[in-house]
PDB file of C-alpha atoms in Angstrom:
ATOM      1  CA  MET D   1       0.000   0.000   0.000  1.00  0.00           C
ATOM      2  CA  VAL D   2       1.379   3.401  -0.963  1.00  0.00           C
ATOM      3  CA  ALA D   3       0.891   6.162   1.571  1.00  0.00           C
ATOM      4  CA  LYS D   4      -0.411   9.592   0.677  1.00  0.00           C
ATOM      5  CA  PRO D   5       2.604  11.915   0.441  1.00  0.00           C
ATOM      6  CA  ARG D   6       2.836  14.203   3.445  1.00  0.00           C
ATOM      7  CA  GLY D   7       5.343  16.329   5.322  1.00  0.00           C
ATOM      8  CA  PRO D   8       7.812  15.436   8.070  1.00  0.00           C
ATOM      9  CA  CYS D   9       5.192  15.016  10.800  1.00  0.00           C
ATOM     10  CA  TYR D  10       2.080  14.151   8.852  1.00  0.00           C
ATOM     11  CA  ASN D  11       0.419  12.611  11.904  1.00  0.00           C
ATOM     12  CA  ARG D  12      -0.106  16.169  13.126  1.00  0.00           C
ATOM     13  CA  GLY D  13      -1.548  17.384   9.845  1.00  0.00           C
ATOM     14  CA  VAL D  14       1.454  19.256   8.475  1.00  0.00           C
ATOM     15  CA  ILE D  15       0.902  20.564   4.953  1.00  0.00           C
ATOM     16  CA  ASP D  16       1.357  17.970   2.214  1.00  0.00           C
ATOM     17  CA  VAL D  17       4.664  17.856   0.357  1.00  0.00           C
ATOM     18  CA  ALA D  18       4.692  16.554  -3.204  1.00  0.00           C
ATOM     19  CA  PRO D  19       7.409  13.939  -3.685  1.00  0.00           C
ATOM     20  CA  SER D  20       9.792  13.940  -6.634  1.00  0.00           C
ATOM     21  CA  PRO D  21       9.443  11.200  -9.288  1.00  0.00           C
ATOM     22  CA  ASP D  22      11.628   8.916  -7.131  1.00  0.00           C
ATOM     23  CA  TRP D  23       9.352   9.718  -4.166  1.00  0.00           C
ATOM     24  CA  THR D  24      12.088  11.510  -2.228  1.00  0.00           C
ATOM     25  CA  ILE D  25      11.349  14.659  -0.268  1.00  0.00           C
ATOM     26  CA  PRO D  26      13.615  16.937   1.758  1.00  0.00           C
ATOM     27  CA  GLN D  27      14.053  15.732   5.328  1.00  0.00           C
ATOM     28  CA  ASP D  28      13.871  19.304   6.640  1.00  0.00           C
ATOM     29  CA  TRP D  29      15.201  18.180  10.022  1.00  0.00           C
ATOM     30  CA  SER D  30      14.332  21.552  11.599  1.00  0.00           C
ATOM     31  CA  HIS D  31      10.620  20.676  11.427  1.00  0.00           C
ATOM     32  CA  PHE D  32      10.984  17.892  13.972  1.00  0.00           C
ATOM     33  CA  THR D  33       9.681  19.205  17.283  1.00  0.00           C
ATOM     34  CA  THR D  34      10.959  18.760  20.818  1.00  0.00           C
ATOM     35  CA  THR D  35       8.213  16.161  21.263  1.00  0.00           C
ATOM     36  CA  ASP D  36       9.408  14.320  18.141  1.00  0.00           C
ATOM     37  CA  HIS D  37      12.955  14.196  19.502  1.00  0.00           C
ATOM     38  CA  ARG D  38      11.661  12.957  22.874  1.00  0.00           C
ATOM     39  CA  VAL D  39       9.699  10.193  21.148  1.00  0.00           C
ATOM     40  CA  TRP D  40      12.879   9.137  19.308  1.00  0.00           C
ATOM     41  CA  ASP D  41      14.861   9.141  22.568  1.00  0.00           C
ATOM     42  CA  HIS D  42      12.187   7.127  24.393  1.00  0.00           C
ATOM     43  CA  LEU D  43      12.016   4.533  21.616  1.00  0.00           C
ATOM     44  CA  PHE D  44      15.810   4.420  21.318  1.00  0.00           C
ATOM     45  CA  ASP D  45      16.294   3.863  25.065  1.00  0.00           C
ATOM     46  CA  ARG D  46      13.576   1.210  25.190  1.00  0.00           C
ATOM     47  CA  GLN D  47      14.875  -0.714  22.174  1.00  0.00           C
ATOM     48  CA  THR D  48      18.565  -0.565  23.096  1.00  0.00           C
ATOM     49  CA  ARG D  49      17.780  -2.132  26.477  1.00  0.00           C
ATOM     50  CA  LEU D  50      16.289  -5.097  24.599  1.00  0.00           C
ATOM     51  CA  LEU D  51      19.173  -5.581  22.149  1.00  0.00           C
ATOM     52  CA  PRO D  52      21.869  -7.441  24.144  1.00  0.00           C
ATOM     53  CA  GLY D  53      21.753 -11.117  23.221  1.00  0.00           C
ATOM     54  CA  ARG D  54      19.093 -10.522  20.566  1.00  0.00           C
ATOM     55  CA  VAL D  55      20.898  -8.852  17.661  1.00  0.00           C
ATOM     56  CA  ALA D  56      23.980  -9.518  15.602  1.00  0.00           C
ATOM     57  CA  PRO D  57      27.116  -7.764  16.867  1.00  0.00           C
ATOM     58  CA  GLU D  58      27.286  -6.004  13.481  1.00  0.00           C
ATOM     59  CA  PHE D  59      24.035  -4.212  14.295  1.00  0.00           C
ATOM     60  CA  LEU D  60      25.415  -2.836  17.566  1.00  0.00           C
ATOM     61  CA  ASP D  61      28.636  -1.896  15.805  1.00  0.00           C
ATOM     62  CA  GLY D  62      26.625  -0.066  13.132  1.00  0.00           C
ATOM     63  CA  LEU D  63      24.803   1.974  15.788  1.00  0.00           C
ATOM     64  CA  LYS D  64      28.151   3.120  17.148  1.00  0.00           C
ATOM     65  CA  ARG D  65      29.890   3.645  13.802  1.00  0.00           C
ATOM     66  CA  LEU D  66      27.016   5.821  12.585  1.00  0.00           C
ATOM     67  CA  ASP D  67      26.811   7.658  15.908  1.00  0.00           C
ATOM     68  CA  LEU D  68      23.123   6.795  16.205  1.00  0.00           C
ATOM     69  CA  THR D  69      23.496   6.857  19.975  1.00  0.00           C
ATOM     70  CA  ARG D  70      23.171  10.672  19.931  1.00  0.00           C
ATOM     71  CA  PRO D  71      19.857  12.021  21.229  1.00  0.00           C
ATOM     72  CA  GLY D  72      17.035  13.045  18.915  1.00  0.00           C
ATOM     73  CA  VAL D  73      15.887  12.207  15.413  1.00  0.00           C
ATOM     74  CA  PRO D  74      19.001  11.860  13.236  1.00  0.00           C
ATOM     75  CA  ASP D  75      19.734  14.548  10.679  1.00  0.00           C
ATOM     76  CA  PHE D  76      20.082  12.631   7.393  1.00  0.00           C
ATOM     77  CA  ALA D  77      22.754  15.011   6.069  1.00  0.00           C
ATOM     78  CA  ARG D  78      25.013  14.176   9.011  1.00  0.00           C
ATOM     79  CA  LEU D  79      24.096  10.483   8.981  1.00  0.00           C
ATOM     80  CA  ASN D  80      24.783  10.267   5.238  1.00  0.00           C
ATOM     81  CA  GLU D  81      28.291  11.675   5.622  1.00  0.00           C
ATOM     82  CA  GLN D  82      29.169   8.754   7.876  1.00  0.00           C
ATOM     83  CA  LEU D  83      27.257   6.096   5.954  1.00  0.00           C
ATOM     84  CA  MET D  84      28.652   7.222   2.587  1.00  0.00           C
ATOM     85  CA  ALA D  85      32.211   7.053   3.942  1.00  0.00           C
ATOM     86  CA  LEU D  86      31.659   3.523   5.281  1.00  0.00           C
ATOM     87  CA  THR D  87      29.767   1.803   2.455  1.00  0.00           C
ATOM     88  CA  GLY D  88      28.665   4.333  -0.147  1.00  0.00           C
ATOM     89  CA  TRP D  89      25.044   4.270   1.013  1.00  0.00           C
ATOM     90  CA  GLN D  90      22.760   7.141   1.894  1.00  0.00           C
ATOM     91  CA  VAL D  91      19.368   7.526   3.539  1.00  0.00           C
ATOM     92  CA  VAL D  92      16.725   9.404   1.552  1.00  0.00           C
ATOM     93  CA  ALA D  93      13.553  10.848   3.048  1.00  0.00           C
ATOM     94  CA  VAL D  94      10.253   9.625   1.642  1.00  0.00           C
ATOM     95  CA  PRO D  95       6.700  10.485   2.709  1.00  0.00           C
ATOM     96  CA  GLY D  96       5.836   6.914   3.726  1.00  0.00           C
ATOM     97  CA  LEU D  97       5.608   3.573   1.995  1.00  0.00           C
ATOM     98  CA  VAL D  98       6.691   3.757  -1.633  1.00  0.00           C
ATOM     99  CA  PRO D  99       5.807   1.524  -4.600  1.00  0.00           C
ATOM    100  CA  ASP D 100       7.886  -1.645  -4.879  1.00  0.00           C
ATOM    101  CA  ALA D 101       9.625  -0.583  -8.094  1.00  0.00           C
ATOM    102  CA  VAL D 102      10.682   2.712  -6.491  1.00  0.00           C
ATOM    103  CA  PHE D 103      11.900   0.899  -3.377  1.00  0.00           C
ATOM    104  CA  PHE D 104      14.036  -1.544  -5.362  1.00  0.00           C
ATOM    105  CA  GLU D 105      15.389   1.271  -7.554  1.00  0.00           C
ATOM    106  CA  HIS D 106      16.593   3.052  -4.421  1.00  0.00           C
ATOM    107  CA  LEU D 107      18.233  -0.089  -3.031  1.00  0.00           C
ATOM    108  CA  ALA D 108      19.902  -0.847  -6.374  1.00  0.00           C
ATOM    109  CA  ASN D 109      21.480   2.617  -6.199  1.00  0.00           C
ATOM    110  CA  ARG D 110      22.574   2.341  -2.543  1.00  0.00           C
ATOM    111  CA  ARG D 111      19.833   4.603  -1.219  1.00  0.00           C
ATOM    112  CA  PHE D 112      17.673   3.523   1.698  1.00  0.00           C
ATOM    113  CA  PRO D 113      14.229   5.170   1.747  1.00  0.00           C
ATOM    114  CA  ALA D 114      13.161   6.233   5.239  1.00  0.00           C
ATOM    115  CA  GLY D 115       9.846   7.666   6.359  1.00  0.00           C
ATOM    116  CA  ASN D 116      10.123  11.366   7.106  1.00  0.00           C
ATOM    117  CA  PHE D 117       7.873  11.422  10.155  1.00  0.00           C
ATOM    118  CA  ILE D 118       7.892   9.982  13.637  1.00  0.00           C
ATOM    119  CA  ARG D 119       4.997   8.446  15.491  1.00  0.00           C
ATOM    120  CA  ARG D 120       3.046  10.378  18.099  1.00  0.00           C
ATOM    121  CA  PRO D 121       3.579   9.701  21.816  1.00  0.00           C
ATOM    122  CA  ASP D 122       0.307   7.716  21.910  1.00  0.00           C
ATOM    123  CA  GLN D 123       1.639   5.397  19.161  1.00  0.00           C
ATOM    124  CA  LEU D 124       4.832   4.229  20.870  1.00  0.00           C
ATOM    125  CA  ASP D 125       3.968   0.546  20.803  1.00  0.00           C
ATOM    126  CA  TYR D 126       2.692   0.138  17.258  1.00  0.00           C
ATOM    127  CA  LEU D 127       2.400   2.075  14.049  1.00  0.00           C
ATOM    128  CA  GLN D 128       0.959   0.543  10.875  1.00  0.00           C
ATOM    129  CA  GLU D 129       3.450   2.243   8.599  1.00  0.00           C
ATOM    130  CA  PRO D 130       7.235   2.496   9.059  1.00  0.00           C
ATOM    131  CA  ASP D 131       8.354   5.825  10.514  1.00  0.00           C
ATOM    132  CA  VAL D 132      11.836   7.337  10.763  1.00  0.00           C
ATOM    133  CA  PHE D 133      12.561   5.401  13.954  1.00  0.00           C
ATOM    134  CA  HIS D 134      11.646   2.064  12.421  1.00  0.00           C
ATOM    135  CA  ASP D 135      13.580   2.730   9.234  1.00  0.00           C
ATOM    136  CA  VAL D 136      16.714   4.338  10.657  1.00  0.00           C
ATOM    137  CA  PHE D 137      17.091   2.462  13.936  1.00  0.00           C
ATOM    138  CA  GLY D 138      15.813  -0.847  12.565  1.00  0.00           C
ATOM    139  CA  HIS D 139      17.566  -1.031   9.198  1.00  0.00           C
ATOM    140  CA  VAL D 140      20.320   1.532   8.720  1.00  0.00           C
ATOM    141  CA  PRO D 141      22.889   0.213  11.266  1.00  0.00           C
ATOM    142  CA  LEU D 142      23.494  -2.904   9.165  1.00  0.00           C
ATOM    143  CA  LEU D 143      24.105  -0.746   6.088  1.00  0.00           C
ATOM    144  CA  ALA D 144      27.334   0.355   7.806  1.00  0.00           C
ATOM    145  CA  HIS D 145      28.751  -3.123   7.120  1.00  0.00           C
ATOM    146  CA  PRO D 146      30.033  -3.827   3.605  1.00  0.00           C
ATOM    147  CA  ALA D 147      28.668  -7.378   3.282  1.00  0.00           C
ATOM    148  CA  PHE D 148      25.122  -6.398   4.235  1.00  0.00           C
ATOM    149  CA  ALA D 149      25.350  -3.166   2.217  1.00  0.00           C
ATOM    150  CA  ASP D 150      26.342  -5.169  -0.867  1.00  0.00           C
ATOM    151  CA  TYR D 151      23.562  -7.700  -0.212  1.00  0.00           C
ATOM    152  CA  MET D 152      20.943  -4.944  -0.051  1.00  0.00           C
ATOM    153  CA  GLN D 153      22.167  -3.413  -3.305  1.00  0.00           C
ATOM    154  CA  ALA D 154      22.086  -6.832  -4.991  1.00  0.00           C
ATOM    155  CA  TYR D 155      18.560  -7.381  -3.642  1.00  0.00           C
ATOM    156  CA  GLY D 156      17.498  -4.068  -5.157  1.00  0.00           C
ATOM    157  CA  ARG D 157      18.971  -5.073  -8.511  1.00  0.00           C
ATOM    158  CA  GLY D 158      17.171  -8.393  -8.247  1.00  0.00           C
ATOM    159  CA  GLY D 159      13.924  -6.557  -7.598  1.00  0.00           C
ATOM    160  CA  LEU D 160      14.393  -4.532 -10.760  1.00  0.00           C
ATOM    161  CA  ARG D 161      15.063  -7.723 -12.743  1.00  0.00           C
ATOM    162  CA  ALA D 162      11.953  -9.289 -11.207  1.00  0.00           C
ATOM    163  CA  LEU D 163       9.987  -6.307 -12.483  1.00  0.00           C
ATOM    164  CA  GLU D 164      10.937  -7.305 -16.037  1.00  0.00           C
ATOM    165  CA  TYR D 165       9.386 -10.746 -15.418  1.00  0.00           C
ATOM    166  CA  ASN D 166       6.297  -9.435 -13.648  1.00  0.00           C
ATOM    167  CA  ALA D 167       7.502 -11.096 -10.435  1.00  0.00           C
ATOM    168  CA  ILE D 168       8.292  -8.071  -8.285  1.00  0.00           C
ATOM    169  CA  ASN D 169       5.551  -9.008  -5.805  1.00  0.00           C
ATOM    170  CA  ARG D 170       7.398 -12.223  -5.003  1.00  0.00           C
ATOM    171  CA  LEU D 171      10.642 -10.419  -4.173  1.00  0.00           C
ATOM    172  CA  SER D 172       8.689  -7.832  -2.200  1.00  0.00           C
ATOM    173  CA  ARG D 173       7.098 -10.534  -0.055  1.00  0.00           C
ATOM    174  CA  LEU D 174      10.443 -12.252   0.448  1.00  0.00           C
ATOM    175  CA  TYR D 175      11.930  -8.936   1.617  1.00  0.00           C
ATOM    176  CA  TRP D 176       8.943  -8.297   3.867  1.00  0.00           C
ATOM    177  CA  TYR D 177       9.211 -11.665   5.626  1.00  0.00           C
ATOM    178  CA  THR D 178      13.016 -11.736   5.906  1.00  0.00           C
ATOM    179  CA  VAL D 179      14.592  -8.292   6.166  1.00  0.00           C
ATOM    180  CA  GLU D 180      11.496  -6.527   7.501  1.00  0.00           C
ATOM    181  CA  PHE D 181      10.127  -9.068   9.973  1.00  0.00           C
ATOM    182  CA  GLY D 182      12.792 -11.777  10.101  1.00  0.00           C
ATOM    183  CA  LEU D 183      12.299 -15.488   9.700  1.00  0.00           C
TER     184      LEU D 183
END
């Protein structure tokens, strides 16, 4: 399902922002409020307490190498400087879920699309659509490691090939049940 394009904090009714043809939008980090940064910090603290013994050491290393332990919603410009130097990847802001072909095109070009909004304080436990916390905290740390970074690019290229054979839905489901939710 493709989300309606909206601004950085669309849950609060911020004016819509039209995405570019590749669905990217400016992050405009300055629009994140004090409450948004507190939500990030709360989620970050809660999740990092659960990590020991549950995640690959490469994930924890990625958090440190990308300096994601700093408080507040990460500024993509700063994050991208570090990620680009490590593996040639960058994070691009998108308004929400994007079409499969767009998603795979980004991966094939070493760009990870991340939602440009954060959940409200009353949505801490569950949000139907991936927000900036889910995308950046949950996926980006592993992109700091060359083997995983290369795998994700290859997966994106595979998705584009699957598009030629009208099989992109199959690769999308495989991604959803492996990378997104785990086996």
